[in-house]
C-alpha positions as CSV (number, residue, x, y, z in Angstrom):
1,M,75.6,-53.7,-97.3
2,V,74.5,-56.6,-96.6
3,R,77.7,-58.7,-98.6
4,A,76.0,-61.2,-101.4
5,E,75.9,-65.0,-100.1
6,L,76.1,-66.0,-104.0
7,R,78.9,-65.7,-106.4
8,A,77.9,-65.7,-110.3
9,T,79.5,-68.3,-111.9
10,G,78.5,-68.4,-115.6
11,P,74.7,-67.1,-116.7
12,L,71.5,-68.6,-115.5
13,R,70.4,-70.1,-118.9
14,G,74.0,-71.8,-119.1
15,P,75.4,-74.6,-117.5
16,R,77.1,-73.1,-115.0
17,R,74.0,-72.3,-112.1
18,P,75.2,-69.8,-109.0
19,R,76.7,-70.7,-106.3
20,L,75.9,-70.6,-102.3
21,L,79.4,-69.3,-100.6
22,R,79.2,-70.9,-97.6
23,R,80.3,-68.6,-94.3
24,T,83.8,-70.7,-92.0
25,P,82.6,-74.6,-92.0
26,V,80.1,-75.2,-88.9
27,T,81.3,-78.0,-86.3
28,A,79.6,-79.1,-83.4
29,T,78.0,-77.4,-80.9
30,P,80.0,-76.5,-77.7
31,S,78.5,-78.1,-74.7
32,A,77.5,-75.4,-72.1
33,T,80.9,-76.5,-69.9
34,E,83.3,-75.2,-72.8
35,L,81.1,-72.3,-72.7
36,P,82.7,-68.6,-71.9
37,T,81.4,-67.6,-68.7
38,S,79.6,-65.1,-70.2
39,Q,77.0,-67.0,-73.2
40,R,76.3,-69.4,-70.9
41,S,72.7,-69.2,-68.9
42,P,72.3,-68.5,-65.6
43,V,70.7,-70.3,-63.1
44,T,68.2,-67.5,-62.0
45,V,66.3,-65.4,-64.3
46,P,68.7,-62.0,-64.0
47,G,65.7,-59.9,-61.7
48,V,63.5,-61.9,-61.2
49,P,63.5,-64.1,-57.0
50,D,64.2,-66.7,-57.0
51,L,63.3,-69.0,-59.2
52,P,64.4,-72.8,-58.1
53,A,67.1,-74.4,-60.9
54,Q,65.2,-76.7,-63.6
55,P,66.8,-79.6,-65.0
56,R,68.7,-80.2,-67.6
57,P,68.0,-83.2,-69.6
58,G,69.3,-83.0,-72.3
59,L,66.6,-84.1,-76.3
60,S,65.3,-87.4,-76.3
61,P,65.6,-89.3,-80.1
62,D,62.3,-89.7,-80.2
63,P,61.2,-88.7,-83.8
64,D,58.4,-88.0,-83.2
65,W,59.1,-85.2,-80.5
66,F,56.6,-83.2,-82.4
67,R,53.9,-84.9,-81.6
68,T,53.9,-83.9,-78.1
69,A,55.3,-80.5,-77.2
70,V,54.3,-77.5,-76.5
71,F,55.4,-73.8,-78.6
72,Y,56.3,-70.9,-77.4
73,E,57.1,-68.0,-79.6
74,A,59.5,-66.0,-78.0
75,L,60.6,-62.6,-80.1
76,L,63.6,-63.0,-79.9
77,R,63.6,-58.4,-80.6
78,S,61.3,-57.7,-78.0
79,F,61.9,-60.5,-75.0
80,A,65.1,-60.0,-73.3
81,D,69.1,-58.2,-74.0
82,S,71.5,-58.7,-72.7
83,D,73.9,-55.6,-73.8
84,A,71.4,-52.1,-73.3
85,D,71.0,-51.4,-76.4
86,G,67.1,-52.2,-76.0
87,V,66.8,-54.4,-78.4
88,G,66.7,-57.8,-77.5
89,D,69.3,-60.6,-78.8
90,F,70.3,-63.8,-78.5
91,R,72.4,-63.8,-75.3
92,G,69.8,-62.7,-73.6
93,L,67.1,-65.6,-75.6
94,A,70.2,-67.4,-73.4
95,S,69.7,-66.2,-69.4
96,R,65.8,-67.1,-69.9
97,L,65.9,-70.9,-70.7
98,D,65.6,-71.6,-67.3
99,Y,62.2,-69.7,-66.7
100,L,60.7,-71.5,-69.8
101,A,62.9,-74.8,-68.6
102,W,60.4,-74.2,-65.3
103,L,56.8,-73.0,-67.2
104,G,57.3,-75.9,-69.4
105,V,58.1,-75.6,-72.7
106,D,59.0,-77.9,-75.8
107,A,60.2,-76.1,-78.2
108,I,61.4,-72.1,-78.4
109,W,60.1,-70.8,-82.4
110,I,62.2,-67.4,-82.9
111,P,60.7,-65.6,-85.5
112,P,63.7,-64.1,-88.2
113,F,66.2,-62.7,-86.8
114,Y,68.7,-62.1,-90.2
115,P,69.7,-58.8,-91.4
116,S,67.3,-56.9,-92.4
117,P,65.0,-53.3,-92.6
118,M,63.4,-54.2,-91.0
119,R,59.9,-52.4,-92.2
120,D,57.8,-55.8,-91.6
121,G,59.4,-57.6,-88.3
122,G,61.7,-59.8,-89.7
123,Y,60.4,-60.7,-92.9
124,D,62.1,-58.5,-95.2
125,I,65.1,-60.5,-95.3
126,A,68.2,-59.0,-96.3
127,D,70.4,-62.0,-96.0
128,Y,69.9,-66.2,-95.8
129,T,72.7,-67.1,-94.6
130,G,73.2,-63.3,-91.5
131,V,72.7,-62.5,-88.4
132,D,71.2,-59.3,-87.6
133,P,74.1,-58.0,-85.5
134,R,71.4,-56.0,-82.9
135,Y,70.5,-59.5,-82.3
136,G,74.3,-60.7,-81.4
137,T,77.3,-62.6,-83.5
138,M,76.8,-66.4,-84.8
139,E,78.7,-67.5,-81.9
140,D,75.6,-66.1,-80.0
141,F,73.5,-68.5,-81.8
142,H,75.4,-71.6,-81.5
143,A,75.3,-71.2,-77.1
144,L,71.8,-70.5,-77.7
145,V,70.6,-73.5,-79.3
146,A,73.9,-75.8,-76.8
147,A,72.4,-74.4,-74.1
148,A,68.4,-75.2,-75.3
149,H,69.2,-78.2,-76.1
150,E,70.8,-78.7,-73.1
151,R,67.6,-78.2,-71.1
152,G,65.4,-80.6,-73.5
153,I,63.9,-77.2,-75.5
154,R,63.7,-77.3,-78.6
155,V,65.2,-74.2,-81.4
156,V,62.3,-73.7,-84.5
157,I,64.1,-70.6,-86.4
158,D,61.9,-69.8,-89.3
159,M,63.0,-70.0,-93.3
160,V,61.5,-67.1,-95.6
161,L,60.7,-68.9,-98.7
162,N,58.3,-66.9,-101.0
163,H,60.5,-63.1,-100.7
164,T,62.9,-61.8,-99.7
165,S,63.5,-57.7,-98.7
166,D,64.0,-55.4,-102.3
167,T,67.6,-54.6,-100.9
168,H,69.0,-58.4,-100.4
169,P,72.1,-58.5,-103.3
170,W,70.0,-61.0,-105.3
171,F,67.2,-58.7,-106.2
172,Q,69.9,-55.6,-106.5
173,A,71.2,-57.9,-108.2
174,S,68.4,-58.5,-110.5
175,R,66.8,-54.9,-111.3
176,R,70.5,-54.1,-112.6
177,D,71.6,-56.4,-114.2
178,P,69.1,-58.6,-116.6
179,D,71.1,-61.7,-118.3
180,G,73.3,-61.7,-115.4
181,P,73.3,-64.7,-113.2
182,Y,70.4,-63.4,-111.3
183,G,68.6,-61.8,-113.7
184,N,65.9,-63.9,-113.7
185,F,66.1,-64.8,-109.2
186,Y,62.5,-62.5,-109.0
187,V,59.4,-62.6,-111.5
188,W,59.8,-60.0,-113.7
189,A,57.6,-58.0,-116.1
190,D,57.2,-56.0,-118.9
191,D,53.8,-54.7,-117.9
192,D,51.6,-56.0,-114.9
193,S,48.5,-57.5,-116.7
194,G,50.0,-61.1,-115.3
195,Y,48.1,-63.5,-112.8
196,A,45.1,-60.9,-112.4
197,D,43.0,-64.0,-110.4
198,A,45.8,-63.5,-107.7
199,R,43.8,-61.9,-104.9
200,I,45.7,-59.2,-102.8
201,I,47.0,-60.3,-99.5
202,F,48.5,-56.5,-97.4
203,V,45.0,-55.0,-98.5
204,D,45.2,-52.1,-96.4
205,T,48.7,-50.8,-97.7
206,E,48.7,-52.6,-101.3
207,R,46.7,-51.3,-104.5
208,S,48.9,-54.5,-107.1
209,N,51.0,-57.7,-107.0
210,W,52.6,-55.7,-109.5
211,T,55.3,-53.4,-108.7
212,Y,57.4,-51.4,-110.9
213,D,61.2,-50.8,-111.0
214,E,62.3,-47.2,-112.4
215,V,66.3,-49.3,-112.1
216,R,65.0,-52.5,-114.4
217,G,61.6,-50.3,-116.1
218,Q,60.1,-53.7,-115.8
219,Y,57.3,-54.4,-112.8
220,F,58.2,-57.6,-110.5
221,W,55.7,-59.7,-108.4
222,H,55.6,-59.4,-104.1
223,R,52.1,-61.8,-103.1
224,F,53.6,-59.4,-99.5
225,F,54.6,-56.2,-99.4
226,S,56.0,-53.3,-101.8
227,H,59.3,-53.7,-100.7
228,Q,59.7,-58.1,-100.7
229,P,59.5,-59.1,-104.1
230,D,59.1,-62.8,-105.3
231,L,61.4,-65.2,-105.2
232,N,60.8,-66.7,-108.7
233,Y,60.7,-70.5,-108.1
234,A,60.0,-72.0,-111.9
235,N,64.8,-70.9,-112.0
236,P,66.4,-74.2,-110.5
237,A,68.6,-71.8,-109.9
238,V,66.6,-70.1,-106.7
239,V,65.7,-74.0,-105.7
240,E,69.5,-74.9,-105.3
241,A,70.6,-71.3,-103.2
242,V,67.5,-71.8,-101.3
243,H,67.9,-75.6,-100.3
244,E,71.7,-74.2,-99.7
245,V,70.4,-71.8,-96.5
246,V,68.7,-74.3,-95.7
247,R,71.0,-76.9,-95.2
248,F,73.4,-73.8,-93.6
249,W,71.4,-73.5,-91.0
250,A,70.2,-77.1,-90.4
251,R,74.0,-77.8,-90.2
252,T,74.4,-74.9,-86.6
253,G,71.4,-78.3,-84.6
254,V,68.0,-75.9,-85.0
255,D,65.3,-79.3,-84.9
256,G,63.1,-77.4,-87.2
257,F,62.0,-75.1,-90.1
258,R,58.6,-72.8,-89.4
259,L,58.3,-72.1,-93.6
260,D,56.9,-68.9,-93.5
261,A,54.0,-67.6,-96.8
262,I,54.8,-71.3,-98.2
263,P,51.5,-71.1,-100.7
264,Y,52.6,-68.9,-102.6
265,L,56.1,-70.1,-104.3
266,V,54.5,-70.3,-107.6
267,E,53.3,-68.8,-110.4
268,Q,50.4,-70.0,-113.3
269,E,48.1,-67.5,-115.8
270,G,44.9,-68.8,-115.3
271,T,44.8,-69.5,-111.5
272,N,44.7,-67.7,-108.4
273,C,48.9,-68.8,-107.7
274,E,47.6,-70.3,-104.1
275,N,48.3,-73.6,-103.5
276,L,50.1,-74.8,-106.9
277,P,51.1,-79.3,-107.9
278,G,54.3,-76.7,-108.0
279,T,54.8,-75.0,-104.7
280,H,53.5,-79.0,-103.4
281,R,56.3,-80.7,-105.1
282,L,59.5,-77.2,-104.4
283,I,58.1,-78.6,-100.0
284,A,58.5,-81.9,-101.0
285,G,61.8,-81.7,-102.8
286,L,62.8,-79.8,-99.2
287,R,61.5,-82.2,-96.9
288,H,63.3,-84.7,-99.2
289,M,66.4,-82.1,-98.3
290,L,66.1,-83.1,-95.1
291,D,65.7,-86.6,-94.6
292,R,68.0,-87.0,-96.4
293,E,71.1,-84.6,-94.0
294,F,69.3,-84.0,-91.4
295,P,66.8,-86.7,-90.8
296,G,64.3,-85.4,-86.9
297,T,65.0,-82.2,-88.9
298,I,60.7,-80.9,-89.1
299,T,58.6,-78.5,-91.5
300,I,56.0,-77.0,-90.2
301,A,54.0,-74.8,-92.8
302,E,52.1,-71.0,-92.8
303,A,49.4,-71.1,-95.0
304,N,46.8,-69.3,-94.3
305,Q,44.5,-71.8,-96.7
306,W,40.9,-74.4,-95.6
307,P,41.6,-77.4,-94.1
308,A,41.1,-78.7,-96.9
309,D,43.8,-77.0,-98.7
310,V,46.6,-76.9,-95.8
311,V,46.0,-80.8,-95.4
312,A,47.8,-81.5,-99.1
313,Y,50.5,-79.4,-97.0
314,F,52.1,-82.8,-95.3
315,G,51.8,-84.1,-98.6
316,S,51.4,-89.0,-99.3
317,P,53.7,-91.7,-98.1
318,Q,54.9,-91.8,-100.6
319,A,55.7,-87.7,-101.1
320,P,56.0,-86.5,-97.5
321,E,56.1,-82.6,-97.0
322,C,55.5,-80.9,-93.9
323,N,55.8,-82.3,-90.1
324,M,53.4,-80.0,-88.9
325,C,50.7,-77.1,-90.9
326,F,49.0,-74.6,-88.7
327,H,45.5,-74.3,-88.8
328,F,44.5,-71.3,-88.9
329,P,40.8,-71.1,-89.5
330,V,39.8,-72.6,-85.6
331,M,42.1,-69.7,-84.4
332,P,39.0,-67.0,-84.9
333,R,35.8,-69.6,-83.9
334,I,37.0,-69.8,-80.1
335,F,36.8,-66.3,-80.2
336,S,34.1,-66.7,-81.8
337,A,32.3,-69.9,-79.7
338,L,33.4,-67.1,-76.4
339,R,31.0,-64.5,-77.1
340,Q,28.2,-66.7,-79.0
341,G,28.2,-68.3,-75.5
342,T,27.8,-71.7,-77.8
343,A,30.2,-74.5,-79.8
344,T,29.5,-74.6,-82.7
345,A,31.4,-72.7,-84.1
346,I,34.5,-74.9,-83.3
347,R,32.1,-78.1,-83.5
348,D,32.0,-77.0,-87.4
349,V,35.2,-76.4,-88.1
350,L,36.7,-79.7,-86.2
351,A,33.9,-81.1,-88.3
352,A,35.1,-80.5,-91.6
353,T,38.2,-80.1,-90.6
354,P,40.1,-83.6,-92.9
355,P,41.9,-86.5,-92.2
356,I,46.5,-85.7,-92.6
357,P,47.6,-89.0,-93.4
358,A,49.8,-90.3,-90.0
359,H,53.0,-88.6,-90.3
360,G,51.3,-85.2,-90.2
361,Q,50.2,-82.7,-87.1
362,W,48.9,-79.8,-86.9
363,G,49.6,-76.9,-85.5
364,T,47.2,-74.3,-83.5
365,F,47.8,-71.8,-81.6
366,L,45.2,-68.5,-79.7
367,R,47.7,-65.6,-80.7
368,N,50.2,-64.7,-82.3
369,H,53.1,-61.3,-83.5
370,D,49.9,-60.8,-86.7
371,E,46.9,-60.1,-86.4
372,L,44.2,-62.1,-85.5
373,T,43.6,-63.1,-88.5
374,L,40.0,-63.3,-90.2
375,E,40.3,-64.2,-93.5
376,M,38.5,-67.6,-93.0
377,V,35.4,-67.0,-92.1
378,T,32.1,-65.2,-93.9
379,D,32.1,-61.8,-93.6
380,A,29.2,-62.5,-91.6
381,E,30.7,-63.7,-89.2
382,R,33.9,-61.2,-89.6
383,E,31.5,-58.2,-89.0
384,R,30.9,-60.1,-85.7
385,M,34.5,-60.4,-84.5
386,Y,34.9,-56.8,-84.9
387,H,31.7,-55.5,-83.2
388,W,33.5,-57.6,-80.2
389,Y,36.7,-58.3,-80.4
390,A,38.0,-54.7,-82.1
391,P,35.0,-52.0,-82.4
392,Q,38.3,-49.7,-82.9
393,E,39.6,-49.0,-86.1
394,R,43.1,-49.0,-84.8
395,M,42.6,-52.5,-83.3
396,R,41.9,-53.7,-87.2
397,A,45.0,-55.0,-90.1
398,N,45.4,-55.5,-93.3
399,V,42.3,-58.5,-92.5
400,G,42.1,-59.5,-89.5
401,I,42.6,-58.1,-85.8
402,R,45.8,-57.5,-83.7
403,R,45.7,-57.5,-80.1
404,R,47.1,-60.2,-77.7
405,L,44.9,-62.8,-75.5
406,A,44.6,-61.1,-72.4
407,P,42.9,-57.5,-73.2
408,L,40.7,-59.5,-76.0
409,L,39.0,-61.6,-73.3
410,A,38.3,-58.3,-71.3
411,D,41.1,-59.7,-68.5
412,S,38.9,-62.5,-67.6
413,R,41.1,-65.0,-66.3
414,A,37.3,-68.0,-66.2
415,E,37.8,-67.1,-70.3
416,L,41.6,-67.1,-70.3
417,E,42.0,-70.3,-68.4
418,L,39.2,-72.1,-70.7
419,A,40.5,-70.4,-74.5
420,H,43.7,-72.4,-72.6
421,A,42.6,-75.9,-72.2
422,L,41.1,-75.6,-75.6
423,L,44.3,-74.9,-77.3
424,L,45.3,-77.8,-75.8
425,S,43.0,-80.8,-75.9
426,L,42.4,-79.8,-79.8
427,P,43.6,-82.3,-82.4
428,G,47.8,-80.8,-82.5
429,S,50.8,-79.0,-80.3
430,P,49.8,-75.8,-79.4
431,C,51.8,-73.1,-79.4
432,L,51.7,-70.1,-77.1
433,Y,53.6,-66.6,-77.7
434,Y,55.8,-65.4,-75.3
435,G,53.5,-61.9,-72.8
436,D,50.6,-64.2,-73.0
437,E,51.5,-66.4,-70.4
438,I,51.0,-63.4,-67.9
439,A,48.4,-62.6,-69.3
440,M,50.5,-58.9,-71.2
441,G,48.8,-55.7,-73.0
442,E,48.7,-54.3,-76.4
443,N,49.6,-50.7,-77.3
444,I,47.5,-50.2,-80.6
445,W,48.9,-46.9,-81.5
446,L,52.1,-48.3,-82.9
447,P,51.8,-49.0,-86.0
448,D,50.7,-52.5,-88.0
449,R,51.5,-55.4,-85.9
450,D,53.5,-54.3,-83.4
451,A,50.8,-53.4,-80.8
452,V,51.4,-56.9,-79.7
453,R,54.9,-57.3,-80.7
454,T,55.8,-54.9,-77.4
455,P,58.9,-56.0,-75.0
456,M,58.3,-58.3,-72.2
457,Q,57.6,-57.6,-68.9
458,W,59.9,-59.0,-66.9
459,D,60.5,-57.1,-63.6
460,H,60.0,-53.8,-61.5
461,S,63.8,-52.8,-62.5
462,A,64.2,-50.3,-65.1
463,N,62.7,-50.7,-68.4
464,M,60.2,-53.8,-66.3
465,G,63.7,-55.7,-66.9
466,F,63.3,-57.0,-70.6
467,S,66.9,-54.2,-71.0
468,A,69.6,-51.7,-69.1
469,C,69.0,-49.7,-71.4
470,A,68.9,-45.4,-70.9
471,D,66.4,-44.0,-72.8
472,P,63.8,-45.5,-73.4
473,A,63.3,-43.4,-76.3
474,A,66.5,-46.0,-77.9
475,L,63.4,-49.8,-77.2
476,T,63.1,-51.4,-80.2
477,L,59.5,-50.2,-79.2
478,P,58.3,-48.4,-75.9
479,L,56.5,-51.0,-72.7
480,I,53.2,-50.8,-73.0
481,D,51.4,-48.3,-70.2
482,A,47.8,-49.0,-70.8
483,A,45.4,-49.3,-67.5
484,G,45.7,-52.5,-65.7
485,Y,49.1,-53.6,-67.3
486,A,51.7,-52.4,-67.8
487,D,53.1,-53.0,-64.4
488,R,52.8,-57.1,-65.1
489,C,55.8,-59.3,-64.2
490,V,56.8,-62.1,-64.5
491,A,58.2,-61.9,-60.8
492,D,54.7,-61.2,-59.5
493,A,53.7,-63.4,-61.4
494,L,56.0,-66.3,-59.9
495,A,55.7,-65.0,-56.0
496,D,51.3,-65.8,-56.8
497,P,50.7,-69.6,-56.1
498,G,47.6,-67.7,-58.1
499,S,48.6,-66.5,-61.1
500,L,47.9,-67.5,-64.0
501,L,51.3,-68.7,-65.0
502,H,51.2,-71.2,-62.1
503,F,48.4,-72.2,-63.7
504,L,49.0,-72.8,-66.8
505,R,52.8,-74.4,-65.4
506,H,50.2,-76.8,-64.0
507,L,48.8,-77.5,-67.6
508,L,51.6,-77.7,-69.2
509,R,52.5,-80.6,-66.8
510,V,49.7,-82.0,-67.4
511,R,49.6,-82.3,-70.8
512,R,52.9,-83.4,-70.6
513,K,52.1,-86.5,-68.4
514,H,49.0,-87.4,-71.1
515,P,50.8,-87.8,-74.2
516,V,47.6,-89.6,-75.8
517,L,46.8,-85.3,-76.0
518,G,49.5,-85.3,-78.8
519,H,49.3,-88.1,-81.0
520,G,45.8,-89.3,-79.6
521,D,43.0,-90.6,-82.0
522,F,40.3,-87.3,-81.7
523,R,36.5,-88.0,-82.0
524,L,33.8,-85.2,-81.3
525,R,31.1,-86.4,-79.4
526,E,27.3,-85.4,-79.3
527,A,26.4,-83.0,-76.0
528,S,22.8,-82.5,-74.3
529,D,23.5,-78.6,-74.6
530,P,25.2,-77.1,-77.3
531,T,27.2,-75.6,-74.9
532,V,29.9,-77.4,-74.0
533,L,32.1,-78.3,-76.6
534,A,32.4,-82.6,-75.7
535,H,35.2,-84.4,-77.2
536,T,37.4,-87.2,-76.2
537,R,40.7,-88.4,-77.1
538,T,42.6,-92.2,-77.3
539,E,45.6,-94.3,-77.8
540,V,45.3,-96.3,-80.8
541,P,47.4,-99.3,-79.1
542,A,49.3,-101.8,-82.5
543,A,48.4,-104.6,-84.4
544,G,46.5,-106.8,-81.7
545,G,47.6,-104.9,-78.5
546,A,45.8,-103.8,-74.6
547,G,43.9,-100.6,-75.0
548,G,45.3,-97.6,-74.0
549,E,44.4,-94.0,-72.1
550,T,41.1,-92.2,-73.4
551,L,40.8,-88.8,-72.1
552,L,37.4,-87.4,-71.8
553,C,37.7,-83.3,-72.4
554,L,34.2,-81.2,-71.6
555,A,34.5,-77.0,-73.0
556,N,31.0,-74.9,-71.6
557,L,31.5,-72.5,-73.9
558,A,28.8,-69.9,-71.4
559,D,28.9,-68.0,-69.6
560,R,26.0,-69.7,-67.4
561,P,26.3,-73.3,-65.3
562,V,25.6,-76.2,-67.3
563,E,24.4,-79.7,-66.8
564,V,25.3,-81.6,-69.7
565,G,25.2,-85.3,-70.8
566,V,28.1,-87.1,-73.4
567,E,27.5,-90.0,-75.2
568,L,30.2,-92.4,-74.2
569,P,28.1,-95.6,-76.4
570,E,31.6,-98.0,-76.5
571,L,32.6,-96.9,-72.6
572,A,29.9,-97.9,-70.8
573,G,30.0,-98.8,-67.0
574,R,33.6,-97.5,-66.8
575,A,34.3,-95.1,-64.1
576,T,36.1,-91.9,-64.6
577,R,39.5,-89.4,-62.4
578,T,39.4,-85.7,-62.8
579,V,42.8,-85.4,-64.9
580,L,41.9,-81.1,-65.0
581,A,38.8,-80.0,-63.9
582,T,37.6,-75.3,-63.0
583,D,37.3,-77.5,-59.0
584,P,39.4,-80.4,-59.2
585,D,37.0,-81.0,-55.4
586,T,34.3,-82.4,-57.9
587,A,33.5,-85.6,-57.7
588,P,34.0,-87.7,-61.1
589,P,30.6,-88.6,-62.6
590,A,31.0,-92.2,-64.2
591,V,29.8,-93.1,-67.5
592,D,26.4,-95.5,-66.7
593,T,25.5,-98.8,-68.1
594,R,23.5,-96.9,-71.6
595,G,26.8,-94.8,-72.3
596,K,25.6,-91.7,-71.1
597,L,27.9,-89.6,-68.5
598,M,26.3,-86.7,-67.0
599,A,28.0,-83.0,-66.0
600,A,27.4,-80.1,-64.3
601,L,30.1,-77.3,-65.4
602,P,30.3,-74.0,-63.9
603,G,30.2,-71.0,-66.2
604,R,33.2,-71.1,-68.8
605,G,34.5,-74.5,-67.0
606,Y,36.5,-77.3,-68.7
607,W,36.8,-80.7,-67.2
608,W,39.3,-83.5,-68.4
609,L,38.4,-86.3,-67.3
610,A,40.8,-90.5,-68.1
611,V,38.1,-93.3,-68.6
612,A,38.5,-96.1,-66.4
613,P,40.1,-99.6,-68.4
614,N,37.5,-101.9,-70.1
615,R,38.8,-104.7,-66.9
616,K,38.2,-107.7,-70.2
617,E,41.3,-105.3,-71.9
618,D,43.4,-105.8,-69.4
619,R,42.9,-109.5,-69.0
């Protein structure tokens, strides 16, 4: 059993509270040259031919790095296995850092790697300050962070604040000793009638938010699976313990924390137990601690809510909360727009997105390790999405669709390019999901969301280069065997200059050259045809300074060519140049003297145009 990290020093309601017993103090992270040879990332990726050596610029001191960053979610257990046990690990991920640097990502997001029964992909944590032996050691983690930083890649890890595993020592102590120091670490009740207005999130598997515990003889509260009891944040000792956990990992040098499922931290009768003021006070307190003790370490809110609710998780200038918040509702609208052949759904959700504080940034994505959530759509929209994208019941999970990007889009290269061009031009910092850059497939016959968590496909060696494990049955999950997808791999994509992988690398390089796409002002533009989404990204000049760069981004959601007029009155008479286009050889159009730009776009076409500055502004 995992050893408890907290030692009781007295009852919770007394003057003394539990405190975290730290492991060996974390010293400064060693440089790559100080690491044993076995822990250094090789120049080339094993099994991938002729990967060029990558520059190693190190990290910049910019505290706003996240505004222009492209994130990459690397599911540790499925990314790369270094020791042939069938499970991806830290050393495996470290061996692929040069590949990620070549691709052009700025940060990797690593989902939970803590000790866990793995009943929820590691989000059921049994020890907050440990490393599951399947993934390596704490020293391996330190080496990974050092190697990533050497390449200018930052590291963000998951922090699950809402719940633990029911195997966690805190919960085991709480159920066995109600009057002990952990008795009040979770939410207990004599019956299951409390908080009746709170919805059940995992409707496929749970019938109640309460579960009876035979040992304690009471019910415990859980917003997710019944094996994941919620922590009791009404207890100051829980708040203190969680702060100590975050401090522990911040000392390793990580650059940020994705805060999982934060809308549900606090309960209150007569409410739906979501987005309550007490929750916001907790997040603001955590941010205050990080800003004071670990400046530049960011937090990202995973709050699957409407933008009007999510925007509150940025906090205020006086009491900031998260640096970033994921914008969940925009994702299904992109998929909906592709099938409707009109930009209306995307325009509507962006128009309904409230302004955010200057210190905040949206996070965006097309797919990730969870289902494509359909909670933030109408019933009619949900039914259409199921019809278009999940015709088989096995493709659905909870209130969403458990499929990968390429199969969702019927492996259409045009749609894959357009979807990524949209992702990288809309407000926010985009996050890519491992394997989507090579259009990996899915396995809908695996349980729950494992359909989209299968091993990364690197080359044509054993187990597609993911692992040298002799027994395929020992792999963390089975390899993809779907026709058309089973043989796809990084090696082939690298060898083909026309592959999706090379396209995405080019796209990321273009975005890096135009930071306005990360921090520029966003403005929807009137287009003469509803099939086209038109918007500008404009650098806001400093007080008294000249105007910055303006990009006009066009996207044709229809599968037919269209000629569209875009209204740009304040840009009248300006020339443009092509930054990115479906057909880069087409001459870029100018904005006429009436402030109108006419553009011809192919079906599923995109065009990013840099607008020439006004000569008067240059004087």
